[in-house]
mmCIF file of C-alpha atoms and ligand atoms in Angstrom:
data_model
loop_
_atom_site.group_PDB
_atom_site.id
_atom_site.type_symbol
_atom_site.label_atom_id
_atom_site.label_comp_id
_atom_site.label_asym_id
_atom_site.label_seq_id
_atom_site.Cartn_x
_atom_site.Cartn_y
_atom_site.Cartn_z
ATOM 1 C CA UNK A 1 -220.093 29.151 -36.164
ATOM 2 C CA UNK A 2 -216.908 30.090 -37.536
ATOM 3 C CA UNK A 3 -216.135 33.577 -38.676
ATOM 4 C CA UNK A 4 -216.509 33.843 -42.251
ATOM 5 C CA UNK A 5 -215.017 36.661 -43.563
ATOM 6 C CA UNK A 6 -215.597 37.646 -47.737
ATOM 7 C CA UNK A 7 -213.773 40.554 -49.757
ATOM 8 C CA UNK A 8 -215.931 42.354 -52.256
ATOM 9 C CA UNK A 9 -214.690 43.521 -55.476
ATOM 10 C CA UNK A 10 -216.931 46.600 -57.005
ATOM 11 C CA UNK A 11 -216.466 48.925 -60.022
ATOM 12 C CA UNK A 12 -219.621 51.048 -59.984
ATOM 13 C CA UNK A 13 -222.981 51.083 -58.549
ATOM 14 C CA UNK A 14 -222.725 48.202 -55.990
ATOM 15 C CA UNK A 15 -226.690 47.780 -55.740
ATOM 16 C CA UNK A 16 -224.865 43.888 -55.145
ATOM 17 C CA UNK A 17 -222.922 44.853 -52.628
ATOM 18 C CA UNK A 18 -226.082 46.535 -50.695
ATOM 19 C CA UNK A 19 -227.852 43.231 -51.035
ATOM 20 C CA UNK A 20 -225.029 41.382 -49.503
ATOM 21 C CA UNK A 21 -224.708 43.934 -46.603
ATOM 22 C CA UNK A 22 -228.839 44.449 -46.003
ATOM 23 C CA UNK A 23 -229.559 40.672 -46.130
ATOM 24 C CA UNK A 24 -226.813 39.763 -43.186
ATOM 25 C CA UNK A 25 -228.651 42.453 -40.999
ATOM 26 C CA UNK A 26 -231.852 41.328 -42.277
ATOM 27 C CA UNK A 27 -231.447 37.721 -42.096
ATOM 28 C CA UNK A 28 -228.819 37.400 -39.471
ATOM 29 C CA UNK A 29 -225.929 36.198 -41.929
ATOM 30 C CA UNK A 30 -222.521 34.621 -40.916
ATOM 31 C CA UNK A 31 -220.721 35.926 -43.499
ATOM 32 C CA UNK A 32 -218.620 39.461 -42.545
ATOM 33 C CA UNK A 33 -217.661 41.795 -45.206
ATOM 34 C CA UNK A 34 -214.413 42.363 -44.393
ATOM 35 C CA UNK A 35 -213.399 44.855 -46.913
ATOM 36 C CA UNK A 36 -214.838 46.307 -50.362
ATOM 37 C CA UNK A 37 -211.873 46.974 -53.298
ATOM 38 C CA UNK A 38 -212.790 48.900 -56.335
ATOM 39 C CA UNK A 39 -210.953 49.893 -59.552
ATOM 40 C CA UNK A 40 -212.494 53.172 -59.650
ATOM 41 C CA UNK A 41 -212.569 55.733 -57.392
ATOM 42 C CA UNK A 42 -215.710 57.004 -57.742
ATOM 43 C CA UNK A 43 -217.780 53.813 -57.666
ATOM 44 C CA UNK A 44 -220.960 54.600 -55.583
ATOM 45 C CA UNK A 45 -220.531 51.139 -54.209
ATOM 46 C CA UNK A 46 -217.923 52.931 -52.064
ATOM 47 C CA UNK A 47 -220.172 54.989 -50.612
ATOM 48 C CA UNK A 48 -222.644 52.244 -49.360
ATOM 49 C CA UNK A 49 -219.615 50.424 -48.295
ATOM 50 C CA UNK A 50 -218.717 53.681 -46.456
ATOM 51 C CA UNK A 51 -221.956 54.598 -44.981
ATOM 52 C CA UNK A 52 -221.812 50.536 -43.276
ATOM 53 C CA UNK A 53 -218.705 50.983 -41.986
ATOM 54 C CA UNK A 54 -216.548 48.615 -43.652
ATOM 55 C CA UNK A 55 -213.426 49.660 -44.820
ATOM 56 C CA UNK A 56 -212.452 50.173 -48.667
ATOM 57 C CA UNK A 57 -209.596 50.105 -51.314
ATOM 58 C CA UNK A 58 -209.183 51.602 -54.361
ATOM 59 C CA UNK A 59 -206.429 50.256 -56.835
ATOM 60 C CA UNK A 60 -205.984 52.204 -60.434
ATOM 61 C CA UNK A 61 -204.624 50.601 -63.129
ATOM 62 C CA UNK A 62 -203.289 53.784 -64.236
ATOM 63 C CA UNK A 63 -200.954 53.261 -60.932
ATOM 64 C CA UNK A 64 -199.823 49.868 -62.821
ATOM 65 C CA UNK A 65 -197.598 48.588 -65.433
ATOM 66 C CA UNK A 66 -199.968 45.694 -66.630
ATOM 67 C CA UNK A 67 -202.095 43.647 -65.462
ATOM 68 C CA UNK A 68 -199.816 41.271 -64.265
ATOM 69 C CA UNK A 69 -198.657 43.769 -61.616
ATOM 70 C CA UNK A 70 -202.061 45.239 -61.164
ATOM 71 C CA UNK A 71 -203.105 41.746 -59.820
ATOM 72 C CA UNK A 72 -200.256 41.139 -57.909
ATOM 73 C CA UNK A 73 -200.824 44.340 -55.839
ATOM 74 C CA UNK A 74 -204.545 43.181 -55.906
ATOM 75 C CA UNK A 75 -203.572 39.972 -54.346
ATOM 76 C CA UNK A 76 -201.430 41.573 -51.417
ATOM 77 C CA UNK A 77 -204.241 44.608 -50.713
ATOM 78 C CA UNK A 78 -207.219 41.029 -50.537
ATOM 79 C CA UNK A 79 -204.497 38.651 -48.396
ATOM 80 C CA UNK A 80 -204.559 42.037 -45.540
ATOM 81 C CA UNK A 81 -207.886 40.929 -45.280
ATOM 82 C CA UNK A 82 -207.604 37.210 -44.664
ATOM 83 C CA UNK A 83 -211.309 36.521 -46.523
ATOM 84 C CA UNK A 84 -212.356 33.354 -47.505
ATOM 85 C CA UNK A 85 -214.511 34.285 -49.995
ATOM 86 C CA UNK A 86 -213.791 36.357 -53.160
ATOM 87 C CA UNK A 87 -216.841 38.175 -54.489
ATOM 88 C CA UNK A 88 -216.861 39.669 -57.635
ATOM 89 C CA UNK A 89 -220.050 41.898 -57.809
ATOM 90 C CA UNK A 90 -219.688 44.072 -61.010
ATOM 91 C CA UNK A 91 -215.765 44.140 -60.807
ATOM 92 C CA UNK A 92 -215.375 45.300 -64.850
ATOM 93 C CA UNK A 93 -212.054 44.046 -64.984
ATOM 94 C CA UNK A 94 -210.653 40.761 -66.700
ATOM 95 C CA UNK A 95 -208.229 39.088 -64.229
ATOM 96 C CA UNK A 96 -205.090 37.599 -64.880
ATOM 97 C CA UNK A 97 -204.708 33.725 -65.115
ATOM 98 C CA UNK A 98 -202.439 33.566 -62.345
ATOM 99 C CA UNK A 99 -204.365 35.663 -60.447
ATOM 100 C CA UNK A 100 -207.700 32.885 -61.105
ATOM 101 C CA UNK A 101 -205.451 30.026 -60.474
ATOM 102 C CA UNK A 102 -204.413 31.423 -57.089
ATOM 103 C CA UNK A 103 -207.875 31.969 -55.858
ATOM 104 C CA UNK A 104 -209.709 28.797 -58.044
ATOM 105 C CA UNK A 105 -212.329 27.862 -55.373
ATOM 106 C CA UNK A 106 -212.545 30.547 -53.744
ATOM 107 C CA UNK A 107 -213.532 33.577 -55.635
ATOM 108 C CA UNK A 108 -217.173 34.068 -57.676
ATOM 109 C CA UNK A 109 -218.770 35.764 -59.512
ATOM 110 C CA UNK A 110 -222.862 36.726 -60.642
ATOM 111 C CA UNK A 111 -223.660 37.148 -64.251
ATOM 112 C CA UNK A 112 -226.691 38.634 -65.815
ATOM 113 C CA UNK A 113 -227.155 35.680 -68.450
ATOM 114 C CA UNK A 114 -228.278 32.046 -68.304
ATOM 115 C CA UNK A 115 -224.708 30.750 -69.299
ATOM 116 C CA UNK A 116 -222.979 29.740 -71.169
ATOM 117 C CA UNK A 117 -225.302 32.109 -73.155
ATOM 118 C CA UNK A 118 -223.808 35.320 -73.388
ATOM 119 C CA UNK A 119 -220.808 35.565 -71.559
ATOM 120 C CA UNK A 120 -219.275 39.068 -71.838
ATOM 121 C CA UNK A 121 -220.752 42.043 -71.875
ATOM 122 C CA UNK A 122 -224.896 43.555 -73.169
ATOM 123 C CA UNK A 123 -226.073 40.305 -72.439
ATOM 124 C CA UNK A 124 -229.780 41.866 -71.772
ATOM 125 C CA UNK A 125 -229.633 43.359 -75.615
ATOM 126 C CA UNK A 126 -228.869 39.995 -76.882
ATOM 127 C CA UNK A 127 -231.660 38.355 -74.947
ATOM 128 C CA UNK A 128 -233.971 40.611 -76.467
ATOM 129 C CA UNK A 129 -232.620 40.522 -80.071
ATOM 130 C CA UNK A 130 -232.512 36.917 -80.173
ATOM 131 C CA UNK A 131 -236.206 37.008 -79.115
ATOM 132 C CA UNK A 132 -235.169 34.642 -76.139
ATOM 133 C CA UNK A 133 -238.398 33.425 -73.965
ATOM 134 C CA UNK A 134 -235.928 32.458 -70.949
ATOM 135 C CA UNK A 135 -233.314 34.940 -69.179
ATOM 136 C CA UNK A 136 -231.667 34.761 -65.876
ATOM 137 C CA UNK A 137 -228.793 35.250 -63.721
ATOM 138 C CA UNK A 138 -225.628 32.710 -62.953
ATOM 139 C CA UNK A 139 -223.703 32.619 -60.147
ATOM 140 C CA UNK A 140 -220.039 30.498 -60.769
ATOM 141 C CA UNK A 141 -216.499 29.525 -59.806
ATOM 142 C CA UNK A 142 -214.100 32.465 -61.644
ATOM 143 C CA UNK A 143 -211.871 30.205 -63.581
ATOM 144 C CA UNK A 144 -209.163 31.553 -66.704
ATOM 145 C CA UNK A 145 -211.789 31.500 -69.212
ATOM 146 C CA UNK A 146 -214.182 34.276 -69.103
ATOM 147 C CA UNK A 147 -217.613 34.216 -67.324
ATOM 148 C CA UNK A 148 -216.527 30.071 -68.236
ATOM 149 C CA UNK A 149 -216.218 28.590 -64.241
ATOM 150 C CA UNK A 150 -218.340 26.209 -62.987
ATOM 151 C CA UNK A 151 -221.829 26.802 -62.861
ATOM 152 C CA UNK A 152 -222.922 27.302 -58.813
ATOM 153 C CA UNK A 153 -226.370 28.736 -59.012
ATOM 154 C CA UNK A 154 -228.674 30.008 -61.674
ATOM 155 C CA UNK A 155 -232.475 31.346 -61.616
ATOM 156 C CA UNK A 156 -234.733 32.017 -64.961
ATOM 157 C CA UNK A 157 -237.299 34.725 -65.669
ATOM 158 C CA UNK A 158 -239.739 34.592 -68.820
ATOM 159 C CA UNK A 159 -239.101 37.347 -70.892
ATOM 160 C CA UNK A 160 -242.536 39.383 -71.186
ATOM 161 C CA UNK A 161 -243.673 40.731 -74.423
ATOM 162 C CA UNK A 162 -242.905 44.586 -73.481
ATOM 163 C CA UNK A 163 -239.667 44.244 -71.913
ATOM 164 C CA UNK A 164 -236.890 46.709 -72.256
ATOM 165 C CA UNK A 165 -233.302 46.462 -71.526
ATOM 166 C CA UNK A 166 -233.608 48.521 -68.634
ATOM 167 C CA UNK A 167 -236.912 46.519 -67.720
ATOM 168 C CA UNK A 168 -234.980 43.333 -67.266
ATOM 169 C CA UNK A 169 -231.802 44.903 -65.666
ATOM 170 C CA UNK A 170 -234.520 46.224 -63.201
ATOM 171 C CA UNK A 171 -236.153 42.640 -63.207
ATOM 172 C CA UNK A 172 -232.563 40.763 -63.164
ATOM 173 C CA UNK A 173 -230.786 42.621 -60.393
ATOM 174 C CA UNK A 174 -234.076 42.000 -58.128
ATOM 175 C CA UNK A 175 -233.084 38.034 -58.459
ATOM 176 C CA UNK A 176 -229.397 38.975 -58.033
ATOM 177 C CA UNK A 177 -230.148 40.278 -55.007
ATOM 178 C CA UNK A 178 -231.924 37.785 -53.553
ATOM 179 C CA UNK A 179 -229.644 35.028 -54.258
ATOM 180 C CA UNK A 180 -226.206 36.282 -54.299
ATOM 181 C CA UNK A 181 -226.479 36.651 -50.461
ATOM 182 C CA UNK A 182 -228.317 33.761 -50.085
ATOM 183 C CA UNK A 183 -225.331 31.782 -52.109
ATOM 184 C CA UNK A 184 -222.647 33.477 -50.210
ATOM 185 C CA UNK A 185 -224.848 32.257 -46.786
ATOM 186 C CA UNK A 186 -224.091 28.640 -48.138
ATOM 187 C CA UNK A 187 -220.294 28.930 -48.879
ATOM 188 C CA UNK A 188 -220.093 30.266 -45.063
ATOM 189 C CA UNK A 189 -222.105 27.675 -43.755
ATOM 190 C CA UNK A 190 -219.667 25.285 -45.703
ATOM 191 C CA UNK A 191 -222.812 23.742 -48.275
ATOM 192 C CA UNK A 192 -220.839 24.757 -51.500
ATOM 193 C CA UNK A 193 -217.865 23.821 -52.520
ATOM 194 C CA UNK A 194 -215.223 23.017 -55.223
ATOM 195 C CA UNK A 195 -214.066 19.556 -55.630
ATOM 196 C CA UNK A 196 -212.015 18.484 -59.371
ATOM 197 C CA UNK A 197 -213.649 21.418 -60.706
ATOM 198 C CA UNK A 198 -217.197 19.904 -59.630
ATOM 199 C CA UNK A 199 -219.652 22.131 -57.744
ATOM 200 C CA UNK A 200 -220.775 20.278 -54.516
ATOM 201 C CA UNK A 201 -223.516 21.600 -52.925
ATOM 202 C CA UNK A 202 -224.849 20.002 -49.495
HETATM 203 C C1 LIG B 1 -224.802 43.001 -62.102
HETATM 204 O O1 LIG B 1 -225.868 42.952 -62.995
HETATM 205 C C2 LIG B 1 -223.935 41.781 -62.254
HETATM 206 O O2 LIG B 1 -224.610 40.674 -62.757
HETATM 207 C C3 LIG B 1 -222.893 42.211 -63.242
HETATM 208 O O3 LIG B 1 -222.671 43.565 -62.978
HETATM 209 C C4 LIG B 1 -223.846 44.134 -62.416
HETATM 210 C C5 LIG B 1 -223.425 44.890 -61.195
HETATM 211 O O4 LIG B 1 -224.456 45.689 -60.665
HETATM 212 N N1 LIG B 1 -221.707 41.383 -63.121
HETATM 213 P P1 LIG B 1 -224.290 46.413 -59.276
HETATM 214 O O5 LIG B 1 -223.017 47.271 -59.346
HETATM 215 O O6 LIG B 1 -224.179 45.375 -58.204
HETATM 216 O O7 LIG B 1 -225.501 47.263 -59.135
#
């Protein structure tokens, strides 16, 4: 089995990130995290990053004159790294077209909505204001347009009478968990893949 290694992109919490890192152990994984990269210096996905041993960046955008060079920088701190995989897991920043283009393929991303409902941001309010019976999770290809990439993997829940929004973050990060590992498992077993911006999955 070849060495797969990913590079994980965090701006806060990480509970993601802990997935990805429990379920290798757990399940005996072949993908490595090779390094975790925030934006913010006090994400707590650090920490868990920290406390498994696997090294970690932080890159300000206060250090940088746009996001042009922001991305640049963030392109030569990811190629150290070598990964194959890009994974985006809670990374609150919007990245930079030529930044997407470089990486088309190869870097994802999960999203708490059933797109291409809600892309963006309070997608769990919406779901509740609309009244919505289905909500869910999608993992996809980053591409320029905004939470817009091809669609990789997505799972539903029914939306219960009494939920809250903090009911189904609670509910939706329990499926992210579960199958953003399982996803990134396939890419390093070589079953997904991009091909003319179609998902093929083996
Ligand atoms: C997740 O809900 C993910 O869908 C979204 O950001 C959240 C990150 O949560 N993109 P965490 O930092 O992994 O706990």
């Amino acid at each position: 089995m070849e060495h797969y290694p990913i590079a994980v992109l965090i701006s806060g919490n990480g509970s993601n990130l802990q997935a990805i890192i429990d379920e290798k152990l757990k399940q005996n994984f072949h993908y490595e995290v090779s390094v975790v990269i925030s934006n913010n210096e006090d994400a707590y996905g650090l920490v868990r990053a920290n406390d498994a041993g696997i090294p970690t960046e932080v890159l300000l955008a206060k250090d940088y004159l746009d996001r042009q060079s922001y991305d640049h920088a963030l392109a030569i701190l990811i190629e150290k790294y070598s990964p194959k995989l890009i994974v985006l897991a809670g990374f609150m920043r919007i990245l930079s077209e030529d930044f997407v283009n470089t990486y088309y393929g190869k870097i994802i991303n999960i999203h708490p909505s059933l797109l291409p409902k809600y892309r963006g941001l309070q997608t769990h309010q919406q779901v509740l204001q609309n009244k919505d019976i289905d909500h869910g999770v999608t993992i996809h290809f980053v591409s320029p347009e905004l939470d817009g990439g091809p669609i990789i993997v997505q799972s539903k829940l029914k939306v219960n009478p009494d939920d809250t929004v903090d009911s189904l973050i609670s509910r939706i990060h329990d499926i992210e968990h579960q199958i953003y590992p399982q996803t990134i498992e396939d890419f390093a077993l070589g079953k997904i893949r991009l091909e003319n911006d179609k998902v093929i999955q083996q």
